[in-house]
PDB file of C-alpha atoms in Angstrom:
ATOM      1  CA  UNK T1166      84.971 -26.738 -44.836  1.00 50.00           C
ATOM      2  CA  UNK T1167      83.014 -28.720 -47.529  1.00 53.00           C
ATOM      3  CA  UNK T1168      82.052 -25.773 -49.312  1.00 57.00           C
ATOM      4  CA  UNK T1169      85.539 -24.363 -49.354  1.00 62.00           C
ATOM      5  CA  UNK T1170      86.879 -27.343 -50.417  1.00 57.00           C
ATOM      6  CA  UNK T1171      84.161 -26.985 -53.308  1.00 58.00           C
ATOM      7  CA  UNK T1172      84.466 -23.989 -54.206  1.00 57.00           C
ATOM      8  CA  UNK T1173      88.610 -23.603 -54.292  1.00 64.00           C
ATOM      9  CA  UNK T1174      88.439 -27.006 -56.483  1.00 61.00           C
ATOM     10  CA  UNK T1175      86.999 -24.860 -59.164  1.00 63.00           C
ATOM     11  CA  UNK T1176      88.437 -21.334 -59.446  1.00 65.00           C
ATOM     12  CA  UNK T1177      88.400 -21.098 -63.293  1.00 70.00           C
ATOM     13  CA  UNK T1178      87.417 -24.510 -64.077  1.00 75.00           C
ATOM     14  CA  UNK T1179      83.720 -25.009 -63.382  1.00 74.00           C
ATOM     15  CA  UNK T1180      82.891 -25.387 -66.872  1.00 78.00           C
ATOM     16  CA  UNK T1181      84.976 -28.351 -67.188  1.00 83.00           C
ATOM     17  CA  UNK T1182      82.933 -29.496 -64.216  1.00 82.00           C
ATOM     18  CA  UNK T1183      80.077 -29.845 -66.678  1.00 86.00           C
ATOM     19  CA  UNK T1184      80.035 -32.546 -68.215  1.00 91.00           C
ATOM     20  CA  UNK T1185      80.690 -34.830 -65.125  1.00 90.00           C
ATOM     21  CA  UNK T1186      78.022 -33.521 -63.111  1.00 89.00           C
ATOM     22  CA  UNK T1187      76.125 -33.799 -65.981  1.00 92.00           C
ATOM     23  CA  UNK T1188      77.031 -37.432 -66.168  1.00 94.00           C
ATOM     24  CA  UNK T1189      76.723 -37.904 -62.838  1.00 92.00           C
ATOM     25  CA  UNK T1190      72.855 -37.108 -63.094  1.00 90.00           C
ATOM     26  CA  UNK T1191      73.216 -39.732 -66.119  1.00 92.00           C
ATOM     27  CA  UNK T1192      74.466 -42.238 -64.018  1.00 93.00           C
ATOM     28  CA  UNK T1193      72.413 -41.748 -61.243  1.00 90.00           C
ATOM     29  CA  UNK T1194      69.486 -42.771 -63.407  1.00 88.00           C
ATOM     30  CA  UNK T1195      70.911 -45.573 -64.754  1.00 88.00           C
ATOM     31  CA  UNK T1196      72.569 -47.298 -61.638  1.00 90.00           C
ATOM     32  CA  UNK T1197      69.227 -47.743 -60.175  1.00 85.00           C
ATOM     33  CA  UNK T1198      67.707 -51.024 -59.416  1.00 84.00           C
ATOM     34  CA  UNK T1199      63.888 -50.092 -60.904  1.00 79.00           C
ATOM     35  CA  UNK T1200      62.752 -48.045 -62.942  1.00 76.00           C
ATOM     36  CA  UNK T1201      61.953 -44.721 -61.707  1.00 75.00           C
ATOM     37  CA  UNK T1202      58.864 -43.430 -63.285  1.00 70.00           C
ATOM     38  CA  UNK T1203      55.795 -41.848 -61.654  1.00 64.00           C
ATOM     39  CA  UNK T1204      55.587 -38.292 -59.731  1.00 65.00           C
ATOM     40  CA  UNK T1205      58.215 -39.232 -57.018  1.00 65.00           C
ATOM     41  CA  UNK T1206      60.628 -39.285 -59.721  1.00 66.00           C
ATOM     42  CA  UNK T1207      59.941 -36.397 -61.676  1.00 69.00           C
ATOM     43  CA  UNK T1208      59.303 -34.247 -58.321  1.00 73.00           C
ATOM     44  CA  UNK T1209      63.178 -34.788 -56.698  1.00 73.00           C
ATOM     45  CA  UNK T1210      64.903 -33.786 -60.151  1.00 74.00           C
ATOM     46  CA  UNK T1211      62.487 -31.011 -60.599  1.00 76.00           C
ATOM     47  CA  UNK T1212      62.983 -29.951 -56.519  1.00 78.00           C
ATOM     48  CA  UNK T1213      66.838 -30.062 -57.689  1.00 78.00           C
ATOM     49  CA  UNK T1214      66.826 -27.930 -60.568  1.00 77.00           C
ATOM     50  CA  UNK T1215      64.480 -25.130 -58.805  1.00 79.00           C
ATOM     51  CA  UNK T1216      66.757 -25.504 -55.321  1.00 79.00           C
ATOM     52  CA  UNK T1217      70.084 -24.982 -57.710  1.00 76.00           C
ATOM     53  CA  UNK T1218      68.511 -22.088 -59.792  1.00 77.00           C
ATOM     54  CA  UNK T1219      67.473 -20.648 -56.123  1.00 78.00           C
ATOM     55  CA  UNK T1220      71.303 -20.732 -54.904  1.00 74.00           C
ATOM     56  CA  UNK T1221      72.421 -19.441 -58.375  1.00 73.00           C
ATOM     57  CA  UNK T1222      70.414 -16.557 -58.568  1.00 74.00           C
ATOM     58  CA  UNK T1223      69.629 -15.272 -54.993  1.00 72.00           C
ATOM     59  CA  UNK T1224      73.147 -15.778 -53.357  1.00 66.00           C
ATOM     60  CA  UNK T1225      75.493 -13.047 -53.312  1.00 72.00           C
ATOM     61  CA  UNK T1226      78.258 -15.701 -52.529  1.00 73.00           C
ATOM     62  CA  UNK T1227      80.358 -17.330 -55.265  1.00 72.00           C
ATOM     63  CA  UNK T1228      80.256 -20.618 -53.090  1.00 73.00           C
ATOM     64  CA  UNK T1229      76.998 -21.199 -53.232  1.00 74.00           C
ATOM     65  CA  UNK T1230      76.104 -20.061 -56.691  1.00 75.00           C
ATOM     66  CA  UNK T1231      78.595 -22.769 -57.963  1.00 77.00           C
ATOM     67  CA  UNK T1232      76.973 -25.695 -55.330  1.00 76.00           C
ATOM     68  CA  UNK T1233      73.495 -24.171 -56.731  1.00 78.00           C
ATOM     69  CA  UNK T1234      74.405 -24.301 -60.909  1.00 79.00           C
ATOM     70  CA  UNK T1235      76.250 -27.903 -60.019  1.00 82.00           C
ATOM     71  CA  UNK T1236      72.832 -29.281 -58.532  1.00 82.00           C
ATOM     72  CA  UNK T1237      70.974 -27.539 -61.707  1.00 82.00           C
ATOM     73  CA  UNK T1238      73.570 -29.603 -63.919  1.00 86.00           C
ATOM     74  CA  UNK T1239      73.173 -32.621 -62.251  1.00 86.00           C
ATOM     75  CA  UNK T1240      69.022 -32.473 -62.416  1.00 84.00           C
ATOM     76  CA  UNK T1241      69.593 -31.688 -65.971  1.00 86.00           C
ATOM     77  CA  UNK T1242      71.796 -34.723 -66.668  1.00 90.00           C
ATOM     78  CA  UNK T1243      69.015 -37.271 -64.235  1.00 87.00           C
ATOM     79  CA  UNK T1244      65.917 -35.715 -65.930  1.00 84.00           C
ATOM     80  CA  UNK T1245      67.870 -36.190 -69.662  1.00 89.00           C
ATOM     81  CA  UNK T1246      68.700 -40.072 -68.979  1.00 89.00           C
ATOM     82  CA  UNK T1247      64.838 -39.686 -68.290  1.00 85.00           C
ATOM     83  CA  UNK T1248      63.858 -38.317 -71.295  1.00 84.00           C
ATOM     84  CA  UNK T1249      65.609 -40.485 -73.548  1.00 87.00           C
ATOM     85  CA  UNK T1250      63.982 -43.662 -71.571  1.00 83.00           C
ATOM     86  CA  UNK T1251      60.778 -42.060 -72.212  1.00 79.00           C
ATOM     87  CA  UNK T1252      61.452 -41.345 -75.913  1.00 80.00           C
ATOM     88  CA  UNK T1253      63.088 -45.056 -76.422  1.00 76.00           C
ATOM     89  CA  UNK T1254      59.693 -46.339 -74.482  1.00 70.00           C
ATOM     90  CA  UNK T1255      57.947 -49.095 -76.898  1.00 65.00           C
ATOM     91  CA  UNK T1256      54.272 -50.704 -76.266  1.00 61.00           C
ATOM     92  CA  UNK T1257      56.670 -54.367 -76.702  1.00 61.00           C
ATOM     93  CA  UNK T1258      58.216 -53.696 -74.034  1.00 58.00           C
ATOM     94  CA  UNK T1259      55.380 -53.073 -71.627  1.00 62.00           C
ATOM     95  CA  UNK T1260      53.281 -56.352 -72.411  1.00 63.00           C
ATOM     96  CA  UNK T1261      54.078 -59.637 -74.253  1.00 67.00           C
ATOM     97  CA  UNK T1262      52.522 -59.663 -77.952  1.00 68.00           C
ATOM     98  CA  UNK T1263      51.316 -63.037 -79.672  1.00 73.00           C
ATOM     99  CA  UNK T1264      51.062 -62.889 -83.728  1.00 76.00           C
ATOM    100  CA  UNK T1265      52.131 -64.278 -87.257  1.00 80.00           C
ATOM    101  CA  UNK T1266      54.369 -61.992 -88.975  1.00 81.00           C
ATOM    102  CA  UNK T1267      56.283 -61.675 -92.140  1.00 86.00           C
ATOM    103  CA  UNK T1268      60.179 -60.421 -92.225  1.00 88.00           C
ATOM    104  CA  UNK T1269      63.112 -60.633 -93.762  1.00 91.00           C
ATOM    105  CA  UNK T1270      66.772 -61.329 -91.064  1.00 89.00           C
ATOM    106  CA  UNK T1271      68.678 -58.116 -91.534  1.00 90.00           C
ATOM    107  CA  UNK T1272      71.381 -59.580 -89.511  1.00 87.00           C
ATOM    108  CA  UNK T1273      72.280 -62.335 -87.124  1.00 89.00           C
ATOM    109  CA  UNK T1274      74.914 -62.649 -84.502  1.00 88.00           C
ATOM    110  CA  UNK T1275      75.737 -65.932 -83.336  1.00 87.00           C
ATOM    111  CA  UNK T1276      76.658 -66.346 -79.407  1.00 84.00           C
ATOM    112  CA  UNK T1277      77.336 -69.554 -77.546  1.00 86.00           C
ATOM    113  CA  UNK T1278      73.990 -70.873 -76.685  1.00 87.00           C
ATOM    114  CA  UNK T1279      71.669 -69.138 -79.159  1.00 87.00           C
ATOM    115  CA  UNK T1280      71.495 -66.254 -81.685  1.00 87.00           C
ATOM    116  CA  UNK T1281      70.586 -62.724 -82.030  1.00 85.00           C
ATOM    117  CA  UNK T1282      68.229 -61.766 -85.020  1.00 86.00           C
ATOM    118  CA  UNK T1283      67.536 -58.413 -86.240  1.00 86.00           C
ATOM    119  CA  UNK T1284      64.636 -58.823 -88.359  1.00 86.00           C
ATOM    120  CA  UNK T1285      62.713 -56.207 -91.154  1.00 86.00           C
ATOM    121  CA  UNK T1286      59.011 -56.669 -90.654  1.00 81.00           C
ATOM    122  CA  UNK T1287      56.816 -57.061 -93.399  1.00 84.00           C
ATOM    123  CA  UNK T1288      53.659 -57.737 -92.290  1.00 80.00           C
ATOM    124  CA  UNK T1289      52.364 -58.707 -89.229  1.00 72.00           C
ATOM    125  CA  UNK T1290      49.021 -59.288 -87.830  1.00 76.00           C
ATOM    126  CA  UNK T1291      46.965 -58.508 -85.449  1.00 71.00           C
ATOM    127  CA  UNK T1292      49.157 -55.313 -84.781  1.00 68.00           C
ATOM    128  CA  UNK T1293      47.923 -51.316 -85.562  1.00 65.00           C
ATOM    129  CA  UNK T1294      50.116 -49.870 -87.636  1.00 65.00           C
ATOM    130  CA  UNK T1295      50.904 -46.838 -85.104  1.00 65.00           C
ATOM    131  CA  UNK T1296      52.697 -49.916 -82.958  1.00 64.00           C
ATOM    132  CA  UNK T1297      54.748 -52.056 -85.475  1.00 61.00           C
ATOM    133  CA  UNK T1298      58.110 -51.654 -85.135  1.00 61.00           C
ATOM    134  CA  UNK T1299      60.642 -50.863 -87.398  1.00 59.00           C
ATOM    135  CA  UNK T1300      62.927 -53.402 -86.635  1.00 53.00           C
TER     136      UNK T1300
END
């Protein structure tokens, strides 16, 4: 009954379906309470994507090729939020740093107790290069 329910929801709309499983997978990512790195992680979306392009490919019915390319959307959307935490990954944020640096306040924005600075560095020591930041 599920599956009918599925698959008469979509008769020629599944591609606006995409974007929201899509953001589902997003979501999914985000609304969890750690971080989810290691080879659990990267094994379930993975599972997904290869159990949706098995239903898409080797099932005559129209049912379950949909259920099939919605689970291969919605691995693609979970392993994307991944990617982007990867890519936005930082050595500051893995270990407190200790050094003298020279910047220059790009901005400030003042909130009730303290304030935010966004600062240009300069110089700073004790740092390689390849991990300075930009900002």
């Amino acid at each position: 009954m599920l599956i009918t329910l599925f698959h008469d929801g979509f008769k020629g709309q599944y591609f606006l379906w995409t974007p929201v499983f899509f953001s589902i997978g997003i979501i999914l990512y985000f609304s969890l309470s750690f971080e989810p790195s290691g080879e659990l992680f990267k094994f379930v979306p993975l599972t997904a994507l290869g159990l949706g392009l098995l239903l898409f490919v080797r099932q005559p019915n129209q049912k379950y090729r949909q259920i099939g390319l919605s689970l291969m959307i919605f691995s693609g959307g979970f392993l994307f939020a991944q990617f982007e935490t990867f890519r936005a990954d930082s050595p500051f944020l893995k270990y407190p740093i200790t050094t003298d640096i020279d910047a220059v306040i790009e901005w400030q924005e003042k909130r009730v107790n303290s304030s935010l600075f966004i600062l240009k560095v300069l110089k700073a020591d004790k740092i390689h290069p390849r991990y300075r930041p930009h900002r």
